[in-house]
CSV table of C-alpha atoms in Angstrom, one decimal:
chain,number,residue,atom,x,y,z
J,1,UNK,CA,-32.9,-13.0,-49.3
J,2,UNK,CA,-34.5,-11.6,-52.4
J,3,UNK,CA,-32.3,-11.7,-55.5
J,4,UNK,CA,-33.1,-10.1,-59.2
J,5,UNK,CA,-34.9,-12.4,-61.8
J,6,UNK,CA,-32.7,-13.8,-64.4
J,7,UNK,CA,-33.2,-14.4,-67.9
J,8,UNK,CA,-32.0,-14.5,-71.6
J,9,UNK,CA,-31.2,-10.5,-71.6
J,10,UNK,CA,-29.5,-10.4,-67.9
J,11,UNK,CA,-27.2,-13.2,-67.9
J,12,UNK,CA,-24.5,-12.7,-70.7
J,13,UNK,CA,-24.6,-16.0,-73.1
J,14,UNK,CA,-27.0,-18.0,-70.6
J,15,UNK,CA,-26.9,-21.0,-72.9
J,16,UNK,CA,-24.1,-22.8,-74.4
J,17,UNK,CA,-22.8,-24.6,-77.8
J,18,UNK,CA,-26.0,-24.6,-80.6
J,19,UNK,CA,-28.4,-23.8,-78.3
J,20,UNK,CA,-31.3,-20.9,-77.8
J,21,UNK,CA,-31.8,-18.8,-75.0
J,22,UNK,CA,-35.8,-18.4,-74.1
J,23,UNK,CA,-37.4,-16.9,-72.1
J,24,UNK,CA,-39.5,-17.8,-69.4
J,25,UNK,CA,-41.5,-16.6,-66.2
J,26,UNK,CA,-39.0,-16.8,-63.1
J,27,UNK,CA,-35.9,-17.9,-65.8
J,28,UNK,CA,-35.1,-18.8,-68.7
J,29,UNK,CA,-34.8,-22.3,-71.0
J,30,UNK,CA,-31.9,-23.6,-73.6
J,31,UNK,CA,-33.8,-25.5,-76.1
J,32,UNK,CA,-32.4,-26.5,-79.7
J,33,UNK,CA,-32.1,-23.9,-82.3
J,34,UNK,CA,-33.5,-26.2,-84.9
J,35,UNK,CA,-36.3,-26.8,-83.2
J,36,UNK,CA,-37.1,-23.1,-82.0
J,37,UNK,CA,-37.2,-22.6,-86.2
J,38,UNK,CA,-39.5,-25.6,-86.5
J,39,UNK,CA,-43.0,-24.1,-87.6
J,40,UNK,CA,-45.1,-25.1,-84.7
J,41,UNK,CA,-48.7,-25.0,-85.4
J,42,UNK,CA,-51.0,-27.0,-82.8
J,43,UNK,CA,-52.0,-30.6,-83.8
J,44,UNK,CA,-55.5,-30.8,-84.8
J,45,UNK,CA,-57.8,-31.7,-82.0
J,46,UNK,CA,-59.1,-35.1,-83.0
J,47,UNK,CA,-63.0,-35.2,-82.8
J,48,UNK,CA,-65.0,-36.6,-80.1
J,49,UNK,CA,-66.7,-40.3,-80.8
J,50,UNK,CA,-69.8,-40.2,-81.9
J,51,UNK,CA,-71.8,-43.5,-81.1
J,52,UNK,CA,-74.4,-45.0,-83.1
J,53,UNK,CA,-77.9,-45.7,-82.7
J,54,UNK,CA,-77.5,-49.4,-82.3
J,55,UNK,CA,-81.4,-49.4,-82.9
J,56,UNK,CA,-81.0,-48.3,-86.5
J,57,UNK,CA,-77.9,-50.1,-87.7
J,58,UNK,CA,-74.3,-48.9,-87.6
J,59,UNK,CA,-72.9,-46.4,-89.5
J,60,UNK,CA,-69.9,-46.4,-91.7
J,61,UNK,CA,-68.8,-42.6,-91.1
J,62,UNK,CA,-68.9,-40.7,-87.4
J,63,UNK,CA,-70.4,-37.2,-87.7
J,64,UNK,CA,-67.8,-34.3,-87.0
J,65,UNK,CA,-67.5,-32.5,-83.7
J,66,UNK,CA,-67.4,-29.4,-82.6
J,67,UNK,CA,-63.5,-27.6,-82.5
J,68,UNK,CA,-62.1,-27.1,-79.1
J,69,UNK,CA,-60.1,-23.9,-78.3
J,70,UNK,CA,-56.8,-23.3,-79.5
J,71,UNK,CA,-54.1,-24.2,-76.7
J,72,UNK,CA,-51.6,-21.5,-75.8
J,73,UNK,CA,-48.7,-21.8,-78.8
J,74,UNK,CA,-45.1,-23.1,-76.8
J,75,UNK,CA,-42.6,-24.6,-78.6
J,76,UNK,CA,-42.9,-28.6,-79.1
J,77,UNK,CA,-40.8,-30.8,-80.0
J,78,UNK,CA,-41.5,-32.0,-83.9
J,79,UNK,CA,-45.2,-32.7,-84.5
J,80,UNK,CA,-44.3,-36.1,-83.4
J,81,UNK,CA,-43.7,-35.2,-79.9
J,82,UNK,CA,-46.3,-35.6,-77.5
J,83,UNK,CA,-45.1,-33.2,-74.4
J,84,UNK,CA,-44.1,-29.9,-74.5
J,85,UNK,CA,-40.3,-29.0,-73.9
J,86,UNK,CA,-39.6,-29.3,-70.2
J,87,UNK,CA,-41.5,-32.8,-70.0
J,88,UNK,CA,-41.5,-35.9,-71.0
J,89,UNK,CA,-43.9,-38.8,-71.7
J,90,UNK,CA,-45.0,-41.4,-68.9
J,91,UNK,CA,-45.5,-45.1,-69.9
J,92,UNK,CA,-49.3,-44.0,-68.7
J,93,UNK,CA,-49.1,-41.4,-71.4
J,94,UNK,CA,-49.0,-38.5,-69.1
J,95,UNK,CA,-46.5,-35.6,-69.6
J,96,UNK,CA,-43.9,-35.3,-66.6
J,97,UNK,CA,-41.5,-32.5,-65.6
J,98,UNK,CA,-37.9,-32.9,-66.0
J,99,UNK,CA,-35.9,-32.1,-63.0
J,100,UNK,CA,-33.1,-30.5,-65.0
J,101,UNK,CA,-31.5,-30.1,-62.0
J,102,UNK,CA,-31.2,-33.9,-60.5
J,103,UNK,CA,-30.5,-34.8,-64.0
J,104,UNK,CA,-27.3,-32.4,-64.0
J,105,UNK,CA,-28.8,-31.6,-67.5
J,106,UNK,CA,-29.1,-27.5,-66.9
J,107,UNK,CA,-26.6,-25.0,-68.0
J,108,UNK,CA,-26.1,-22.8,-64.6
J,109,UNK,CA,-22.5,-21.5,-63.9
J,110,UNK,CA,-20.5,-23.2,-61.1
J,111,UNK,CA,-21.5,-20.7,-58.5
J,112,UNK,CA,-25.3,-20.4,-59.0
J,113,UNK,CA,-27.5,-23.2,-57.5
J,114,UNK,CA,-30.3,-24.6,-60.0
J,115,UNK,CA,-33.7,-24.5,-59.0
J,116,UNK,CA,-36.4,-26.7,-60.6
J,117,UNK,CA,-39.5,-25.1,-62.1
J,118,UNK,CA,-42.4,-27.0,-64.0
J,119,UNK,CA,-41.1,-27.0,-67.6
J,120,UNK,CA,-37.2,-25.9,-66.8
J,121,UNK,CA,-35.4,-24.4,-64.1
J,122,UNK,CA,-33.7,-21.3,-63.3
J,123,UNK,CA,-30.1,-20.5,-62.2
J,124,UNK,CA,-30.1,-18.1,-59.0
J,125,UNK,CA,-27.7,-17.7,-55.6
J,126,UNK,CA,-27.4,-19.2,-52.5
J,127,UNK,CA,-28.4,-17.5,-49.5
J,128,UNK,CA,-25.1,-15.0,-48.6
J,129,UNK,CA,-24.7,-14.6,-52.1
J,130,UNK,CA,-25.9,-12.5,-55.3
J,131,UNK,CA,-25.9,-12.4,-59.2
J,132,UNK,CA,-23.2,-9.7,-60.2
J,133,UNK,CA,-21.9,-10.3,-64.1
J,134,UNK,CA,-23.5,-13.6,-64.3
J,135,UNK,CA,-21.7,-14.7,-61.2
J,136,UNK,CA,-22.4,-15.1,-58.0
J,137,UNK,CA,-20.3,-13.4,-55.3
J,138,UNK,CA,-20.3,-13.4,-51.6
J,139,UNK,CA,-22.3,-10.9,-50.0
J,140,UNK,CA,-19.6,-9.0,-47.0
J,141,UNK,CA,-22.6,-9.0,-44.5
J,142,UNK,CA,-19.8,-7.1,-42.3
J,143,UNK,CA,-20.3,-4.2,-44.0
J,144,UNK,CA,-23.8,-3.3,-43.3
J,145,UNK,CA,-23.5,-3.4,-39.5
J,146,UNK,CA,-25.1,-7.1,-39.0
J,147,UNK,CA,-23.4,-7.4,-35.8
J,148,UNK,CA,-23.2,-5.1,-32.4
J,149,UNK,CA,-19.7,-5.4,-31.7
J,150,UNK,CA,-17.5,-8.1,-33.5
J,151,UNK,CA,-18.1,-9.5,-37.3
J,152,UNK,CA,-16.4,-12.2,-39.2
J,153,UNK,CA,-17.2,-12.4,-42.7
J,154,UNK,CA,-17.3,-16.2,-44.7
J,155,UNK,CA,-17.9,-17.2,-47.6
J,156,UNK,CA,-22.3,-17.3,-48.1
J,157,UNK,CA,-22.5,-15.9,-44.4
J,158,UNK,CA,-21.2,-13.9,-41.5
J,159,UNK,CA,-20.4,-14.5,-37.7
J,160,UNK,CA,-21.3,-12.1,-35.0
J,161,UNK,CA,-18.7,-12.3,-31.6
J,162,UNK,CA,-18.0,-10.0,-28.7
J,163,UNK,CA,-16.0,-8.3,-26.9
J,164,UNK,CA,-14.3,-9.4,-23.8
J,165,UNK,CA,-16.9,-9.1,-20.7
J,166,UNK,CA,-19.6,-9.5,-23.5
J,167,UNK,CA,-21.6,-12.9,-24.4
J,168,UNK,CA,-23.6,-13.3,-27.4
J,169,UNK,CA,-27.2,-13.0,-26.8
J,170,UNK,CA,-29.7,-15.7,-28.6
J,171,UNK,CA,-30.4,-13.6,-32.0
J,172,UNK,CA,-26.4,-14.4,-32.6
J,173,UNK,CA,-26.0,-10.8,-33.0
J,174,UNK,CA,-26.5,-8.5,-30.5
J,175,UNK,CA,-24.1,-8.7,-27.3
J,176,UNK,CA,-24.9,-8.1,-23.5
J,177,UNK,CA,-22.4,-7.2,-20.6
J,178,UNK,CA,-21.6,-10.1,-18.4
J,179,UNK,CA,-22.1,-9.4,-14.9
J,180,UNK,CA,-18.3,-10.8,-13.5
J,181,UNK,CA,-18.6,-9.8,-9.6
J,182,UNK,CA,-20.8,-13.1,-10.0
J,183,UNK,CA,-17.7,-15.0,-9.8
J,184,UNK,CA,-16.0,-13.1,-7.0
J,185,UNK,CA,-13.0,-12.1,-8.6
J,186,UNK,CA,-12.1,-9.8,-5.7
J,187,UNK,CA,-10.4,-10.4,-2.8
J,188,UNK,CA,-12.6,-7.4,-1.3
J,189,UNK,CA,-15.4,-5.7,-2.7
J,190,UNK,CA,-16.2,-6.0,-6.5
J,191,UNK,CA,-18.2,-2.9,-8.7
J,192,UNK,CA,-19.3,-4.5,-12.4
J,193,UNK,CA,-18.7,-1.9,-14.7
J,194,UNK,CA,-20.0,-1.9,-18.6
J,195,UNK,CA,-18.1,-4.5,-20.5
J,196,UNK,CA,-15.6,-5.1,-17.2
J,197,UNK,CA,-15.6,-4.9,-13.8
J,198,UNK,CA,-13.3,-2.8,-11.0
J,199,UNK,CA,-12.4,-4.1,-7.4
J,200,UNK,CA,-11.5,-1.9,-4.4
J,201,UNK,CA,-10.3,-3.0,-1.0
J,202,UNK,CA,-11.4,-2.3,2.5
J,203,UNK,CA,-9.8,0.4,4.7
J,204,UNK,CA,-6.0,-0.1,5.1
J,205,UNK,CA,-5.5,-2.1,1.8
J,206,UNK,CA,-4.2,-1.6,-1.5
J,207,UNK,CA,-5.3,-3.3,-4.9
J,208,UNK,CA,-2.3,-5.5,-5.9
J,209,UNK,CA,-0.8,-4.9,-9.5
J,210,UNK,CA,-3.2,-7.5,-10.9
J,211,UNK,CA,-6.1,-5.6,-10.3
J,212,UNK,CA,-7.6,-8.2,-7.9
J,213,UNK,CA,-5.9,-9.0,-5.2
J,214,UNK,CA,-5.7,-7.0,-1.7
J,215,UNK,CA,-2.6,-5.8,-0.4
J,216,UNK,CA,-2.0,-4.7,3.4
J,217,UNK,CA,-0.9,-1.1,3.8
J,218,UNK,CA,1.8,-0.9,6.4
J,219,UNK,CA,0.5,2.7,8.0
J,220,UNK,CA,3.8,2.5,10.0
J,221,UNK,CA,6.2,3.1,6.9
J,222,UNK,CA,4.5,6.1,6.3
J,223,UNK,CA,5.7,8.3,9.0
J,224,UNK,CA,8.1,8.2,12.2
J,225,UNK,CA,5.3,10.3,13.6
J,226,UNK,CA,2.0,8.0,13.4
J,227,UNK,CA,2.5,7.2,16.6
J,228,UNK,CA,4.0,9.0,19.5
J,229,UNK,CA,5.9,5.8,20.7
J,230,UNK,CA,5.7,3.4,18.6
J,231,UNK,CA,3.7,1.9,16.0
J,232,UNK,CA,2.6,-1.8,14.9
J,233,UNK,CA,1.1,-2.6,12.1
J,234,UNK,CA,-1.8,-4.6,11.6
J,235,UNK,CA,-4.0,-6.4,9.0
J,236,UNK,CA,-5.6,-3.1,7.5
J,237,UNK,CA,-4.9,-0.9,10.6
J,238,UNK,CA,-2.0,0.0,12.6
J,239,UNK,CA,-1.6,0.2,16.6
J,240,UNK,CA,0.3,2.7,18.6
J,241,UNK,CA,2.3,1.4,21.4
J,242,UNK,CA,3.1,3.0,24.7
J,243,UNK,CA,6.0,2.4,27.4
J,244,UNK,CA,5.8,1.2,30.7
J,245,UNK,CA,4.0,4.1,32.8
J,246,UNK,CA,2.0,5.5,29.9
J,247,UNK,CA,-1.1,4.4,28.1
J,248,UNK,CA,-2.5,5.3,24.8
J,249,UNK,CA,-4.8,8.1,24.7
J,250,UNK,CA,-8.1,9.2,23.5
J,251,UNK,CA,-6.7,9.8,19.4
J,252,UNK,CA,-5.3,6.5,19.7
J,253,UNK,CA,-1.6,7.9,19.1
J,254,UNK,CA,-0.3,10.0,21.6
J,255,UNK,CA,1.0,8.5,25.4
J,256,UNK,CA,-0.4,9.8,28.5
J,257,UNK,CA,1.6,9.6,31.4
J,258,UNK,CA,-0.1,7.2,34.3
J,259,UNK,CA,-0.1,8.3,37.8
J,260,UNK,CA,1.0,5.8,40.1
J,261,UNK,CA,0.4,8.3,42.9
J,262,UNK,CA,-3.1,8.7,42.0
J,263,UNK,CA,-4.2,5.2,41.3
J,264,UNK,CA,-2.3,3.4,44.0
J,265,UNK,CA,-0.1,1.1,41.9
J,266,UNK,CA,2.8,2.1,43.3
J,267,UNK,CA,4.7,0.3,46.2
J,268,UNK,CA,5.7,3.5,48.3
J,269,UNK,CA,5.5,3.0,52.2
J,270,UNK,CA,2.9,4.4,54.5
J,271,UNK,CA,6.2,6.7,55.8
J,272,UNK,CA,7.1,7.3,52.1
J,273,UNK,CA,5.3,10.5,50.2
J,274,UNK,CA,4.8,9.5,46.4
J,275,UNK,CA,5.9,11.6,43.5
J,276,UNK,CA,4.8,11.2,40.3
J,277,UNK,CA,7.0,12.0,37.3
J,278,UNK,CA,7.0,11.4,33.1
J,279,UNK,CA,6.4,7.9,32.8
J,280,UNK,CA,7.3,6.6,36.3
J,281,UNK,CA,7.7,8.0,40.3
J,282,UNK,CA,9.3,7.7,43.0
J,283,UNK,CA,9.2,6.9,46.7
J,284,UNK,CA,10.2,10.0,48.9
J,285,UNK,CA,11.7,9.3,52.6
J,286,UNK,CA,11.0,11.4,55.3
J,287,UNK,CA,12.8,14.4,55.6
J,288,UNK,CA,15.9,14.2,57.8
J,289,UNK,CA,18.2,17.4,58.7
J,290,UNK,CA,21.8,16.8,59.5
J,291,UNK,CA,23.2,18.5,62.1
J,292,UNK,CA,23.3,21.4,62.8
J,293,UNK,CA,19.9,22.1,61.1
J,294,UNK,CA,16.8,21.1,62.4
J,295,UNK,CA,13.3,20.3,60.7
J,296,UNK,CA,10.9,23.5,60.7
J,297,UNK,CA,8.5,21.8,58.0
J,298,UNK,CA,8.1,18.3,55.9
J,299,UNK,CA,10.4,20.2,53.4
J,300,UNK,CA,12.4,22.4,55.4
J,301,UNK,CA,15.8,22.6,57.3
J,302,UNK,CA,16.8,25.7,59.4
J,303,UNK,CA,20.1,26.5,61.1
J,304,UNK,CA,19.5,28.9,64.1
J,305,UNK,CA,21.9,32.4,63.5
J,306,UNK,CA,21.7,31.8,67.6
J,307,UNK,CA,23.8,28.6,67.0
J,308,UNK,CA,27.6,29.2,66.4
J,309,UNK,CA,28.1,26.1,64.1
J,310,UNK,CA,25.5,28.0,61.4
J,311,UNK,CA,27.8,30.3,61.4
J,312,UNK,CA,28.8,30.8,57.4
J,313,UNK,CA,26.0,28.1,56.6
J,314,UNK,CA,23.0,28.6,54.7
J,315,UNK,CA,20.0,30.0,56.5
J,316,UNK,CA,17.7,27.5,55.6
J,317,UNK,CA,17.3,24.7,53.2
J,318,UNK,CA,13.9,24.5,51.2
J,319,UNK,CA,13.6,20.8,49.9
J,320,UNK,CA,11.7,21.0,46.4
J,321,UNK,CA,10.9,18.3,43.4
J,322,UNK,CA,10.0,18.5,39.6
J,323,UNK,CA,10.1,16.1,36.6
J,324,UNK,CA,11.2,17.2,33.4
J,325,UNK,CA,10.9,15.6,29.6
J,326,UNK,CA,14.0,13.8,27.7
J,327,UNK,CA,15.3,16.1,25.1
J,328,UNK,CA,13.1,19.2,26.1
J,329,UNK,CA,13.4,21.9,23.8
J,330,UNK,CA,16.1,24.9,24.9
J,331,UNK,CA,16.3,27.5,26.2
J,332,UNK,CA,13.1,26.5,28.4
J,333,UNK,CA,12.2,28.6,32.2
J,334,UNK,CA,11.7,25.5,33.9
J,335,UNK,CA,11.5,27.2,37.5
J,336,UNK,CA,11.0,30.2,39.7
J,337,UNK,CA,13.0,31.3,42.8
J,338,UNK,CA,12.1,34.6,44.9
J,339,UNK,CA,12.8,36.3,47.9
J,340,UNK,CA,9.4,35.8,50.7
J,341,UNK,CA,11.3,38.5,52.9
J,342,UNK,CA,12.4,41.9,52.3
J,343,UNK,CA,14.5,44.2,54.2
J,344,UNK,CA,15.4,47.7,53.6
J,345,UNK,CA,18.4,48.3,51.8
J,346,UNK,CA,18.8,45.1,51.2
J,347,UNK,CA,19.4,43.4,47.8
J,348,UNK,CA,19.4,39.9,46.4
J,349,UNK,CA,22.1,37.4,44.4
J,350,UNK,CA,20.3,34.5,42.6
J,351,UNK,CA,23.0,31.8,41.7
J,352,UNK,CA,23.6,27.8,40.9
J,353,UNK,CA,26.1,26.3,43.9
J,354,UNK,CA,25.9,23.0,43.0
J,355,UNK,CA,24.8,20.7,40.5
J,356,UNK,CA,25.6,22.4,37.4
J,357,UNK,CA,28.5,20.5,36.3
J,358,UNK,CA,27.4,20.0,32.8
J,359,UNK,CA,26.6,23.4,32.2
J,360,UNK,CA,23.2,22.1,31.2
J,361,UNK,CA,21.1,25.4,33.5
J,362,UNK,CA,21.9,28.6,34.5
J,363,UNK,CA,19.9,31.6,36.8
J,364,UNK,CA,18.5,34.9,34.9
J,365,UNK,CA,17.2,37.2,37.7
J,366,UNK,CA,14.0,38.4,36.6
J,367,UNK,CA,13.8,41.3,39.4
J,368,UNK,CA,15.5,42.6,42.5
J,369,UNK,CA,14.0,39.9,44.3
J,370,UNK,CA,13.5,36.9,41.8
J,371,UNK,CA,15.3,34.9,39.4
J,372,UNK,CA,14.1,31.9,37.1
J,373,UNK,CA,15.8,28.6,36.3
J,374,UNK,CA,16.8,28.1,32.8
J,375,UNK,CA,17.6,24.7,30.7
J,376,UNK,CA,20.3,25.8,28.7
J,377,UNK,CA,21.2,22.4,27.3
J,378,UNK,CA,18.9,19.1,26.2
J,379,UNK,CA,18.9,16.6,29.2
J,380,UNK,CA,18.3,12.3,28.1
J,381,UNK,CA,16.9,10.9,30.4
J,382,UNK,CA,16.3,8.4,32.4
J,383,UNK,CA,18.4,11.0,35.0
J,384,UNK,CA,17.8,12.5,38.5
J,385,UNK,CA,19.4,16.2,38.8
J,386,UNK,CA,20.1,17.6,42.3
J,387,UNK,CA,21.2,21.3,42.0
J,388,UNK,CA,21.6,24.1,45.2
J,389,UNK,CA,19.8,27.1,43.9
J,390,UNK,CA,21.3,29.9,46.5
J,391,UNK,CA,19.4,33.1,47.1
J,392,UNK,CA,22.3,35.7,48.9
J,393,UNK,CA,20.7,38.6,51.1
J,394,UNK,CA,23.1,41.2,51.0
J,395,UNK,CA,22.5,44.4,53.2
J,396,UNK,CA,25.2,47.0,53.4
J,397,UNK,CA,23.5,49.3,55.9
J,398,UNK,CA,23.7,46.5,58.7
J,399,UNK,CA,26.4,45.3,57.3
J,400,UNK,CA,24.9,41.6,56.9
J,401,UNK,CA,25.2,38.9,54.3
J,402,UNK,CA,23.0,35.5,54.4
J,403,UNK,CA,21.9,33.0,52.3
J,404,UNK,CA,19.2,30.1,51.7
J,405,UNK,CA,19.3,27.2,49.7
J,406,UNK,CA,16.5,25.8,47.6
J,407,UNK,CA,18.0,21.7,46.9
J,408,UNK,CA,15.8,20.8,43.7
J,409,UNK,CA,15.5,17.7,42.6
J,410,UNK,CA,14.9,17.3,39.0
J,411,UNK,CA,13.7,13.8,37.5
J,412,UNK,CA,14.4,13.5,33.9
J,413,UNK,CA,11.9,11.1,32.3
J,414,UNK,CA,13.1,8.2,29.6
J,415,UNK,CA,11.0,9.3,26.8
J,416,UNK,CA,10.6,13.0,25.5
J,417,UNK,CA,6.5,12.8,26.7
């Protein structure tokens, strides 16, 4: 640290009591004031011996020498005093320096540090400090930007510190980022950021409140519709869950129905015909007629007009089967009935004779000769629905009225897929 000279015109009343102030290269010196007065004149030089010619006798009286040079004029102390001020004399005669400083013989204020120098000694500042009114005062290192990030300033000195996620590098004053994913403070996955770090979690986690720790999501809570069925969660995931007679399909979610019919797990008869509805089937018997009607087909009854006991019966009765979802949306055409026969003059009465007891279907003819089948009400299911759809042939000309029956069997599923 470089600091500005001192001497007798910088530092206000250097020296102290009856004392003079002199100067000096690198300082100053307090010597007596009497003394500075003392007319100082250099002591003569003695002469050099001069030896005589033994060969010739001895001679009373020594011829003179030559002068020396003058020596540089400093003060001295009387004429009597053999070293200059600063010094003092050796048993051996030789002039030594006088550490006015070990001695505690100097005149530096309290807060300057003395420094030795061949003759004297000069008052300066420690390192940290510098000479402001004679004093020395701490230096506020702070100020000047010593430090990167943090400073501390005390007393002769400073202290450099960093921020959190920061270390000090070796110089004690610059700072470099600390690298925390090197501890795995994650649960997951861990992204070191400038002066911090950030942590993220895997798919179907969430980062806890502490900023750390990974959380499950429970996909399930976030919708009734996730899954069609139901839904399970899992450790980051979720499942979807499908009922006996369906299996999950292709997007994971949605059921499929399975058909029993079609892969042989079902435990219908050789005898039995198998038919495959919503989530299940069921094992058809044989088709048997009662009396008086006789078996035309595998699904069909027919009582002869020939035969007196058919007489105000149905002409024939047409043996049909359907499934239908839980909870289908209404009004819904859910089947189609039509004449195969038509006669001049002859027109056609679509109507439910049985099996419509909730009210839950009803017939709109759609022509002269057809009519469709129409939910009118939401079915739940698991339920089987028998209902006589009766077509009446009315024909005025011949004077003839018939009728057929179309006995559908309707198999509401459990589930409304």
């Amino acid at each position: 640290m470089n600091h500005k000279p001192t001497d007798c015109r910088t530092v206000p009343d250097p020296c102290r009591g009856d004392m003079l102030c002199v100067n000096q290269n690198g300082g100053y010196l307090c010597i007596p004031r009497n003394m500075y007065n003392y007319n100082y004149r250099p002591d003569p030089v003695p002469p050099e011996p001069v030896y005589p010619d033994t060969s010739v006798g001895f001679s009373d009286t020594f011829p003179p020498s030559r002068p020396r040079p003058v020596e540089p004029s400093y003060p001295r102390v009387r004429g009597t005093a053999p070293c200059i001020l600063g010094y003092s004399a050796a048993e051996d005669g030789t002039c030594n320096d006088i550490d006015e400083c070990e001695t505690n013989s100097h005149h530096c204020n309290p807060t300057q540090v003395c420094i030795n120098t061949a003759g004297g000694y000069t008052c300066s500042c420690s390192e940290g400090y510098w000479l402001i009114g004679g004093q020395c005062q701490d230096i506020d290192e702070c100020r000047y930007g010593y430090c990167q990030q943090l400073c501390a300033n005390v007393p002769g000195s400073y202290s450099c510190s960093c921020n959190p996620g920061f270390i000090l590098n070796p110089d004690s004053r610059t700072c470099q980022d600390v690298d925390e994913c090197e501890d795995d403070p994650c649960s997951h996955g861990c992204f070191n950021t400038y002066g911090s770090f950030m942590c993220n979690c895997d798919e179907g986690f969430e980062l806890a409140a502490d900023g750390t720790t990974c959380i499950d999501l429970d996909e399930c809570s976030f919708s009734e519709f996730l899954c069609q069925n139901r839904c399970v969660n899992t450790p980051g995931s979720f499942t979807c869950i499908c009922p006996p007679g369906y299996y999950v399909y292709e997007d994971g979610r949605s059921c499929e129905d399975i058909n029993e019919c079609d892969t042989g797990n079902n435990t219908c008869t050789t005898a039995q015909t198998c038919f495959n509805f919503q989530g299940g089937y069921t094992c058809l018997d044989p088709l048997h007629c009662d009396l008086p009607y006789i078996e035309v087909s595998d699904n069909q009854c027919m009582c002869s007009a020939e035969n007196p006991a058919c007489r105000d019966k149905p002409f024939t009765i047409l043996y049909r089967h359907m499934d239908l979802s839980s909870g289908r949306s209404v009004p819904a055409d859910i089947f189609q009935m039509q004449a195969t026969t038509r006669y001049p003059g002859a027109f056609y009465i679509f109507q439910i004779k049985s099996g419509n007891e909730g009210r839950e279907f009803y017939m709109r003819q759609t022509s002269n000769v057809s009519a469709t089948l129409v939910l009118s009400r939401p079915i739940k299911g698991p339920r089987e629905v028998v209902l006589d759809l009766e077509m009446v042939t009315v024909n005025n000309v011949i004077n003839f009225r018939g009728s057929s029956i179309i006995r559908l069997t309707i198999f509401v599923s459990e589930h409304p897929f």
